[in-house]
């Protein structure tokens, strides 16, 4: 009897491993959607790891877009239980860092101007300061969402120009998803303001949001069908 129980226990464990995509294939068991995300602590650790990698790349400020793009691609591979070696993250960085400056430099300049407006509005130096502050914060949020969506669309084969062009269409196709990504951007800003080192976790969560939001939409559409 003990042998039978051990066999059953081993079979159940093998089925769990197969369904997660982490173990060998078991007859009649197919990996679920995003099998790499079934290990919650593993996913959390990967989010922190890639958040640290993205933070290192983003220290140049204008390199934030490629940091996000490489991190998002890394997390996509991880949740799909594909090859998610750190070396592939660095390959994406090398492939896209120079072209990404065409996005990173204008984004940094716009963010600087909007930040100055918000600071001046808060100081009372500008007439209609409250309205200017609202416009400034809204502009910063819209910029953050645009950069996240462009980074999510980027690939070495697609390039940055087409990734940026895809942003308006992505927002029109899934306005609710864009709102979720905006919430992730706000979360990153709030935790960073509270404690600067939390930027690592915040940017990792923002990258994960870009990965997860399209999956939510695909599941909804498949359910409707």
mmCIF file of C-alpha atoms in Angstrom:
data_model
loop_
_atom_site.group_PDB
_atom_site.id
_atom_site.type_symbol
_atom_site.label_atom_id
_atom_site.label_comp_id
_atom_site.label_asym_id
_atom_site.label_seq_id
_atom_site.Cartn_x
_atom_site.Cartn_y
_atom_site.Cartn_z
ATOM 1 C CA UNK A 1 0.000 0.000 0.000
ATOM 2 C CA UNK A 2 2.832 2.391 0.859
ATOM 3 C CA UNK A 3 4.312 1.798 -2.586
ATOM 4 C CA UNK A 4 0.969 2.645 -4.214
ATOM 5 C CA UNK A 5 0.675 5.833 -2.147
ATOM 6 C CA UNK A 6 4.203 6.831 -3.104
ATOM 7 C CA UNK A 7 3.431 6.223 -6.784
ATOM 8 C CA UNK A 8 0.273 8.345 -6.566
ATOM 9 C CA UNK A 9 2.115 11.105 -4.764
ATOM 10 C CA UNK A 10 4.883 11.062 -7.359
ATOM 11 C CA UNK A 11 2.343 11.114 -10.187
ATOM 12 C CA UNK A 12 0.524 14.115 -8.676
ATOM 13 C CA UNK A 13 3.817 15.939 -8.237
ATOM 14 C CA UNK A 14 4.763 15.177 -11.843
ATOM 15 C CA UNK A 15 1.401 16.500 -13.055
ATOM 16 C CA UNK A 16 1.909 19.722 -11.104
ATOM 17 C CA UNK A 17 5.371 20.158 -12.593
ATOM 18 C CA UNK A 18 4.108 19.407 -16.099
ATOM 19 C CA UNK A 19 1.162 21.827 -15.832
ATOM 20 C CA UNK A 20 3.501 24.569 -14.620
ATOM 21 C CA UNK A 21 5.824 24.056 -17.557
ATOM 22 C CA UNK A 22 8.741 23.471 -15.193
ATOM 23 C CA UNK A 23 8.882 19.695 -15.417
ATOM 24 C CA UNK A 24 8.835 16.994 -18.104
ATOM 25 C CA UNK A 25 5.682 16.324 -20.097
ATOM 26 C CA UNK A 26 3.168 13.965 -18.531
ATOM 27 C CA UNK A 27 0.627 12.190 -20.714
ATOM 28 C CA UNK A 28 -2.696 14.052 -20.833
ATOM 29 C CA UNK A 29 -1.342 17.142 -19.084
ATOM 30 C CA UNK A 30 -0.824 20.372 -20.981
ATOM 31 C CA UNK A 31 1.003 23.388 -19.528
ATOM 32 C CA UNK A 32 -1.420 26.097 -18.481
ATOM 33 C CA UNK A 33 -1.452 29.718 -19.582
ATOM 34 C CA UNK A 34 1.728 31.494 -18.513
ATOM 35 C CA UNK A 35 3.150 28.407 -16.799
ATOM 36 C CA UNK A 36 6.166 30.287 -15.522
ATOM 37 C CA UNK A 37 3.884 32.466 -13.378
ATOM 38 C CA UNK A 38 2.471 29.572 -11.362
ATOM 39 C CA UNK A 39 5.376 29.704 -8.896
ATOM 40 C CA UNK A 40 4.397 32.911 -7.100
ATOM 41 C CA UNK A 41 7.576 33.308 -5.062
ATOM 42 C CA UNK A 42 9.657 32.536 -8.132
ATOM 43 C CA UNK A 43 7.807 35.214 -10.102
ATOM 44 C CA UNK A 44 8.229 37.717 -7.268
ATOM 45 C CA UNK A 45 11.951 37.005 -7.142
ATOM 46 C CA UNK A 46 12.235 37.405 -10.911
ATOM 47 C CA UNK A 47 10.384 40.736 -10.760
ATOM 48 C CA UNK A 48 12.866 42.004 -8.165
ATOM 49 C CA UNK A 49 15.833 40.655 -10.125
ATOM 50 C CA UNK A 50 14.793 42.230 -13.396
ATOM 51 C CA UNK A 51 13.820 45.403 -11.508
ATOM 52 C CA UNK A 52 17.404 45.654 -10.294
ATOM 53 C CA UNK A 53 18.758 45.070 -13.805
ATOM 54 C CA UNK A 54 16.431 47.707 -15.252
ATOM 55 C CA UNK A 55 17.419 50.168 -12.529
ATOM 56 C CA UNK A 56 21.100 49.743 -13.396
ATOM 57 C CA UNK A 57 20.420 50.456 -17.070
ATOM 58 C CA UNK A 58 18.022 53.326 -16.275
ATOM 59 C CA UNK A 59 20.640 55.217 -14.229
ATOM 60 C CA UNK A 60 21.437 57.075 -17.434
ATOM 61 C CA UNK A 61 17.824 58.398 -17.423
ATOM 62 C CA UNK A 62 17.667 58.549 -21.234
ATOM 63 C CA UNK A 63 18.268 54.788 -21.207
ATOM 64 C CA UNK A 64 15.011 54.122 -19.336
ATOM 65 C CA UNK A 65 13.099 52.994 -22.485
ATOM 66 C CA UNK A 66 15.561 50.230 -23.363
ATOM 67 C CA UNK A 67 15.766 49.209 -19.703
ATOM 68 C CA UNK A 68 11.991 48.765 -19.663
ATOM 69 C CA UNK A 69 11.908 47.033 -23.054
ATOM 70 C CA UNK A 70 14.593 44.504 -22.115
ATOM 71 C CA UNK A 71 12.945 43.873 -18.729
ATOM 72 C CA UNK A 72 9.505 43.385 -20.234
ATOM 73 C CA UNK A 73 10.853 40.931 -22.799
ATOM 74 C CA UNK A 74 12.665 39.056 -20.029
ATOM 75 C CA UNK A 75 9.493 38.735 -17.939
ATOM 76 C CA UNK A 76 7.507 37.605 -20.992
ATOM 77 C CA UNK A 77 9.974 34.789 -21.503
ATOM 78 C CA UNK A 78 9.876 33.902 -17.808
ATOM 79 C CA UNK A 79 6.079 33.697 -17.470
ATOM 80 C CA UNK A 80 5.920 31.661 -20.691
ATOM 81 C CA UNK A 81 8.459 29.210 -19.184
ATOM 82 C CA UNK A 82 10.819 29.944 -22.061
ATOM 83 C CA UNK A 83 14.552 30.584 -21.988
ATOM 84 C CA UNK A 84 14.876 33.500 -19.544
ATOM 85 C CA UNK A 85 18.601 33.633 -18.956
ATOM 86 C CA UNK A 86 19.927 37.002 -17.832
ATOM 87 C CA UNK A 87 22.262 36.935 -20.825
ATOM 88 C CA UNK A 88 19.261 37.459 -23.106
ATOM 89 C CA UNK A 89 18.341 40.622 -21.174
ATOM 90 C CA UNK A 90 21.790 42.036 -21.864
ATOM 91 C CA UNK A 91 21.544 41.028 -25.525
ATOM 92 C CA UNK A 92 18.343 43.073 -25.838
ATOM 93 C CA UNK A 93 20.033 46.031 -24.139
ATOM 94 C CA UNK A 94 22.963 45.907 -26.535
ATOM 95 C CA UNK A 95 20.654 45.600 -29.537
ATOM 96 C CA UNK A 96 18.420 48.535 -28.631
ATOM 97 C CA UNK A 97 20.312 50.990 -26.447
ATOM 98 C CA UNK A 98 21.577 53.334 -29.157
ATOM 99 C CA UNK A 99 18.328 53.472 -31.187
ATOM 100 C CA UNK A 100 16.390 53.943 -27.936
ATOM 101 C CA UNK A 101 18.020 57.343 -27.425
ATOM 102 C CA UNK A 102 15.648 58.691 -30.080
ATOM 103 C CA UNK A 103 12.891 57.961 -27.566
ATOM 104 C CA UNK A 104 14.757 58.403 -24.291
ATOM 105 C CA UNK A 105 16.163 61.888 -24.944
ATOM 106 C CA UNK A 106 12.854 63.542 -25.970
ATOM 107 C CA UNK A 107 11.026 61.730 -23.153
ATOM 108 C CA UNK A 108 13.571 62.991 -20.607
ATOM 109 C CA UNK A 109 13.291 66.562 -21.911
ATOM 110 C CA UNK A 110 9.489 66.495 -21.802
ATOM 111 C CA UNK A 111 9.539 65.012 -18.295
ATOM 112 C CA UNK A 112 11.964 67.735 -17.162
ATOM 113 C CA UNK A 113 9.778 70.540 -18.517
ATOM 114 C CA UNK A 114 6.621 69.072 -16.955
ATOM 115 C CA UNK A 115 8.379 68.543 -13.630
ATOM 116 C CA UNK A 116 9.572 72.167 -13.588
ATOM 117 C CA UNK A 117 6.009 73.312 -14.314
ATOM 118 C CA UNK A 118 4.672 71.216 -11.423
ATOM 119 C CA UNK A 119 7.328 72.560 -9.025
ATOM 120 C CA UNK A 120 6.749 76.166 -10.050
ATOM 121 C CA UNK A 121 2.983 75.728 -9.815
ATOM 122 C CA UNK A 122 3.352 74.363 -6.299
ATOM 123 C CA UNK A 123 5.545 77.284 -5.263
ATOM 124 C CA UNK A 124 2.866 79.822 -6.187
ATOM 125 C CA UNK A 125 5.159 81.547 -8.670
ATOM 126 C CA UNK A 126 2.741 80.993 -11.553
ATOM 127 C CA UNK A 127 -0.799 82.353 -11.874
ATOM 128 C CA UNK A 128 -3.367 79.556 -11.994
ATOM 129 C CA UNK A 129 -0.873 77.266 -10.329
ATOM 130 C CA UNK A 130 -3.368 74.563 -9.376
ATOM 131 C CA UNK A 131 -4.542 74.102 -12.961
ATOM 132 C CA UNK A 132 -0.968 74.084 -14.233
ATOM 133 C CA UNK A 133 -0.041 71.451 -11.630
ATOM 134 C CA UNK A 134 -2.927 69.222 -12.724
ATOM 135 C CA UNK A 135 -1.901 69.537 -16.363
ATOM 136 C CA UNK A 136 1.706 68.826 -15.453
ATOM 137 C CA UNK A 137 0.887 65.682 -13.453
ATOM 138 C CA UNK A 138 -1.456 64.480 -16.195
ATOM 139 C CA UNK A 139 1.262 65.037 -18.770
ATOM 140 C CA UNK A 140 3.803 63.088 -16.717
ATOM 141 C CA UNK A 141 1.364 60.203 -16.329
ATOM 142 C CA UNK A 142 0.538 60.161 -20.048
ATOM 143 C CA UNK A 143 4.262 60.189 -20.849
ATOM 144 C CA UNK A 144 4.909 57.286 -18.463
ATOM 145 C CA UNK A 145 2.124 55.219 -20.039
ATOM 146 C CA UNK A 146 3.377 55.980 -23.544
ATOM 147 C CA UNK A 147 6.947 54.956 -22.659
ATOM 148 C CA UNK A 148 5.746 51.739 -20.990
ATOM 149 C CA UNK A 149 3.554 50.784 -23.950
ATOM 150 C CA UNK A 150 6.284 51.590 -26.469
ATOM 151 C CA UNK A 151 8.760 49.540 -24.448
ATOM 152 C CA UNK A 152 6.263 46.693 -24.356
ATOM 153 C CA UNK A 153 5.879 46.784 -28.129
ATOM 154 C CA UNK A 154 9.609 47.010 -28.869
ATOM 155 C CA UNK A 155 11.637 44.132 -30.229
ATOM 156 C CA UNK A 156 14.990 44.110 -32.031
ATOM 157 C CA UNK A 157 13.219 43.275 -35.283
ATOM 158 C CA UNK A 158 10.401 45.844 -34.910
ATOM 159 C CA UNK A 159 12.493 48.797 -33.788
ATOM 160 C CA UNK A 160 11.565 51.890 -31.808
ATOM 161 C CA UNK A 161 9.834 53.874 -34.539
ATOM 162 C CA UNK A 162 7.170 51.222 -35.090
ATOM 163 C CA UNK A 163 6.933 50.571 -31.344
ATOM 164 C CA UNK A 164 6.088 54.235 -30.703
ATOM 165 C CA UNK A 165 3.626 54.290 -33.596
ATOM 166 C CA UNK A 166 1.823 51.325 -32.043
ATOM 167 C CA UNK A 167 1.042 53.199 -28.805
ATOM 168 C CA UNK A 168 -2.122 55.092 -29.886
ATOM 169 C CA UNK A 169 -3.602 51.931 -31.372
ATOM 170 C CA UNK A 170 -2.859 49.975 -28.207
ATOM 171 C CA UNK A 171 -4.644 52.594 -26.089
ATOM 172 C CA UNK A 172 -7.671 52.669 -28.400
ATOM 173 C CA UNK A 173 -7.867 48.879 -28.458
ATOM 174 C CA UNK A 174 -7.727 48.513 -24.677
ATOM 175 C CA UNK A 175 -8.401 51.726 -22.755
ATOM 176 C CA UNK A 176 -8.948 49.768 -19.536
ATOM 177 C CA UNK A 177 -5.579 48.089 -19.980
ATOM 178 C CA UNK A 178 -3.944 51.493 -20.441
ATOM 179 C CA UNK A 179 -5.577 52.568 -17.171
ATOM 180 C CA UNK A 180 -4.061 49.543 -15.416
ATOM 181 C CA UNK A 181 -0.640 50.456 -16.756
ATOM 182 C CA UNK A 182 -1.169 54.043 -15.617
ATOM 183 C CA UNK A 183 -1.940 52.698 -12.147
ATOM 184 C CA UNK A 184 1.314 50.715 -12.232
ATOM 185 C CA UNK A 185 3.190 53.898 -13.196
ATOM 186 C CA UNK A 186 1.565 55.792 -10.312
ATOM 187 C CA UNK A 187 2.466 52.949 -7.939
ATOM 188 C CA UNK A 188 6.100 53.133 -9.050
ATOM 189 C CA UNK A 189 6.172 56.879 -8.491
ATOM 190 C CA UNK A 190 4.541 56.675 -5.055
ATOM 191 C CA UNK A 191 6.796 53.935 -3.671
ATOM 192 C CA UNK A 192 9.875 55.692 -5.047
ATOM 193 C CA UNK A 193 8.801 58.954 -3.405
ATOM 194 C CA UNK A 194 8.262 57.089 -0.120
ATOM 195 C CA UNK A 195 11.630 55.304 -0.253
ATOM 196 C CA UNK A 196 13.978 55.613 -3.216
ATOM 197 C CA UNK A 197 15.289 51.991 -3.199
ATOM 198 C CA UNK A 198 11.704 50.779 -3.699
ATOM 199 C CA UNK A 199 12.062 51.986 -7.286
ATOM 200 C CA UNK A 200 13.571 48.558 -7.972
ATOM 201 C CA UNK A 201 10.371 46.777 -6.975
ATOM 202 C CA UNK A 202 8.184 49.460 -8.545
ATOM 203 C CA UNK A 203 9.758 49.345 -11.988
ATOM 204 C CA UNK A 204 9.709 45.544 -11.878
ATOM 205 C CA UNK A 205 5.973 45.599 -11.116
ATOM 206 C CA UNK A 206 5.384 48.133 -13.904
ATOM 207 C CA UNK A 207 7.161 45.846 -16.372
ATOM 208 C CA UNK A 208 5.091 42.902 -15.149
ATOM 209 C CA UNK A 209 1.912 44.956 -15.654
ATOM 210 C CA UNK A 210 2.844 45.528 -19.301
ATOM 211 C CA UNK A 211 3.268 41.767 -19.671
ATOM 212 C CA UNK A 212 0.056 40.859 -17.841
ATOM 213 C CA UNK A 213 -2.413 43.375 -19.297
ATOM 214 C CA UNK A 214 -2.476 41.996 -22.877
ATOM 215 C CA UNK A 215 -2.867 38.479 -21.454
ATOM 216 C CA UNK A 216 -5.937 39.636 -19.543
ATOM 217 C CA UNK A 217 -7.438 40.917 -22.794
ATOM 218 C CA UNK A 218 -6.673 37.714 -24.696
ATOM 219 C CA UNK A 219 -8.315 35.588 -21.978
ATOM 220 C CA UNK A 220 -11.395 37.802 -22.084
ATOM 221 C CA UNK A 221 -11.677 37.551 -25.878
ATOM 222 C CA UNK A 222 -11.216 33.779 -25.867
ATOM 223 C CA UNK A 223 -13.936 33.510 -23.227
ATOM 224 C CA UNK A 224 -16.309 35.488 -25.399
ATOM 225 C CA UNK A 225 -15.654 33.154 -28.295
#
